[in-house]
Coordinates of C-alpha atoms in Angstrom, one line a residue:
M18 CA 0.1 -0.1 -0.6
N19 CA 1.3 3.1 -0.6
A20 CA 0.5 6.6 0.4
L21 CA -2.3 7.4 -2.0
H22 CA -4.2 4.3 -0.8
Q23 CA -3.7 5.2 2.6
Y24 CA -5.1 8.5 1.7
L25 CA -8.0 7.2 0.6
F26 CA -8.9 4.9 3.7
D27 CA -8.3 7.6 5.6
A28 CA -10.4 10.1 3.5
H29 CA -13.1 7.1 3.3
R30 CA -13.0 6.5 7.1
A31 CA -13.0 10.2 8.0
A32 CA -15.9 11.0 5.4
R33 CA -18.1 8.2 7.3
L34 CA -17.5 9.6 10.6
G35 CA -17.8 13.1 10.3
E36 CA -15.0 14.1 10.4
P37 CA -12.5 16.4 8.8
A38 CA -10.6 14.6 5.7
P39 CA -7.2 14.5 6.2
P40 CA -4.6 16.9 4.2
A41 CA -3.7 15.4 0.7
P42 CA 0.4 13.4 0.6
G43 CA 2.8 16.0 -0.2
T44 CA 0.2 19.2 0.8
H45 CA 3.3 20.0 3.5
D46 CA 6.2 18.8 1.1
V47 CA 7.9 22.8 0.5
A48 CA 7.1 23.7 4.2
V49 CA 9.0 20.7 5.4
F50 CA 12.4 21.2 2.9
R51 CA 12.1 24.9 4.1
A52 CA 12.4 24.6 7.8
V53 CA 15.6 21.7 7.3
R54 CA 17.0 24.3 5.0
D55 CA 16.5 27.1 8.1
H56 CA 17.8 24.4 10.7
R57 CA 20.6 24.1 8.7
R58 CA 21.5 27.7 8.4
F59 CA 20.9 28.0 12.0
E60 CA 23.7 25.4 12.7
R61 CA 26.0 26.4 10.0
V62 CA 25.6 30.5 11.8
V63 CA 26.1 28.6 15.5
A64 CA 29.0 27.0 14.3
G65 CA 30.5 30.1 12.9
H66 CA 30.8 29.5 9.1
P67 CA 28.6 31.6 6.7
A68 CA 24.8 31.1 6.3
R69 CA 24.9 30.7 2.7
G70 CA 27.1 30.0 -0.2
A71 CA 28.6 26.6 1.0
V72 CA 27.5 25.6 -2.5
H73 CA 28.8 27.8 -4.5
A74 CA 32.6 28.2 -2.5
A75 CA 32.8 24.3 -2.8
L76 CA 31.9 24.8 -6.2
H77 CA 34.6 27.7 -6.8
R78 CA 37.2 25.7 -5.2
W79 CA 36.7 22.3 -7.3
L80 CA 37.0 24.4 -10.4
H81 CA 39.8 26.4 -9.5
P82 CA 42.3 24.4 -7.1
A83 CA 44.9 26.5 -5.8
G84 CA 48.0 25.6 -7.5
Q85 CA 47.2 26.5 -10.4
G86 CA 46.8 30.3 -11.7
L87 CA 45.1 32.5 -13.7
S88 CA 46.2 31.3 -17.4
G89 CA 45.9 27.7 -16.0
G90 CA 49.5 26.4 -17.0
S91 CA 52.7 25.6 -14.9
G92 CA 53.5 29.5 -15.9
S93 CA 56.8 28.0 -17.5
D94 CA 55.8 30.3 -21.0
R95 CA 57.1 33.1 -18.9
P96 CA 60.8 34.6 -18.7

């Protein structure tokens, strides 16, 4: 049984008993994702790290390793 089947059973039971229907599956997904994001930002701030930009900084470090200069080579072409 998946979440939709369970929802249909619960909705049918609620209608029979005159109770309000349960929320449909996925109704609060966006709110949960926002809460998780906010909690992770809070934890980063408490730990002394910037609240935003972790993915951007990691991508920048990956694309621009510390050993390479602006030319991308070893620098042997300079006199």
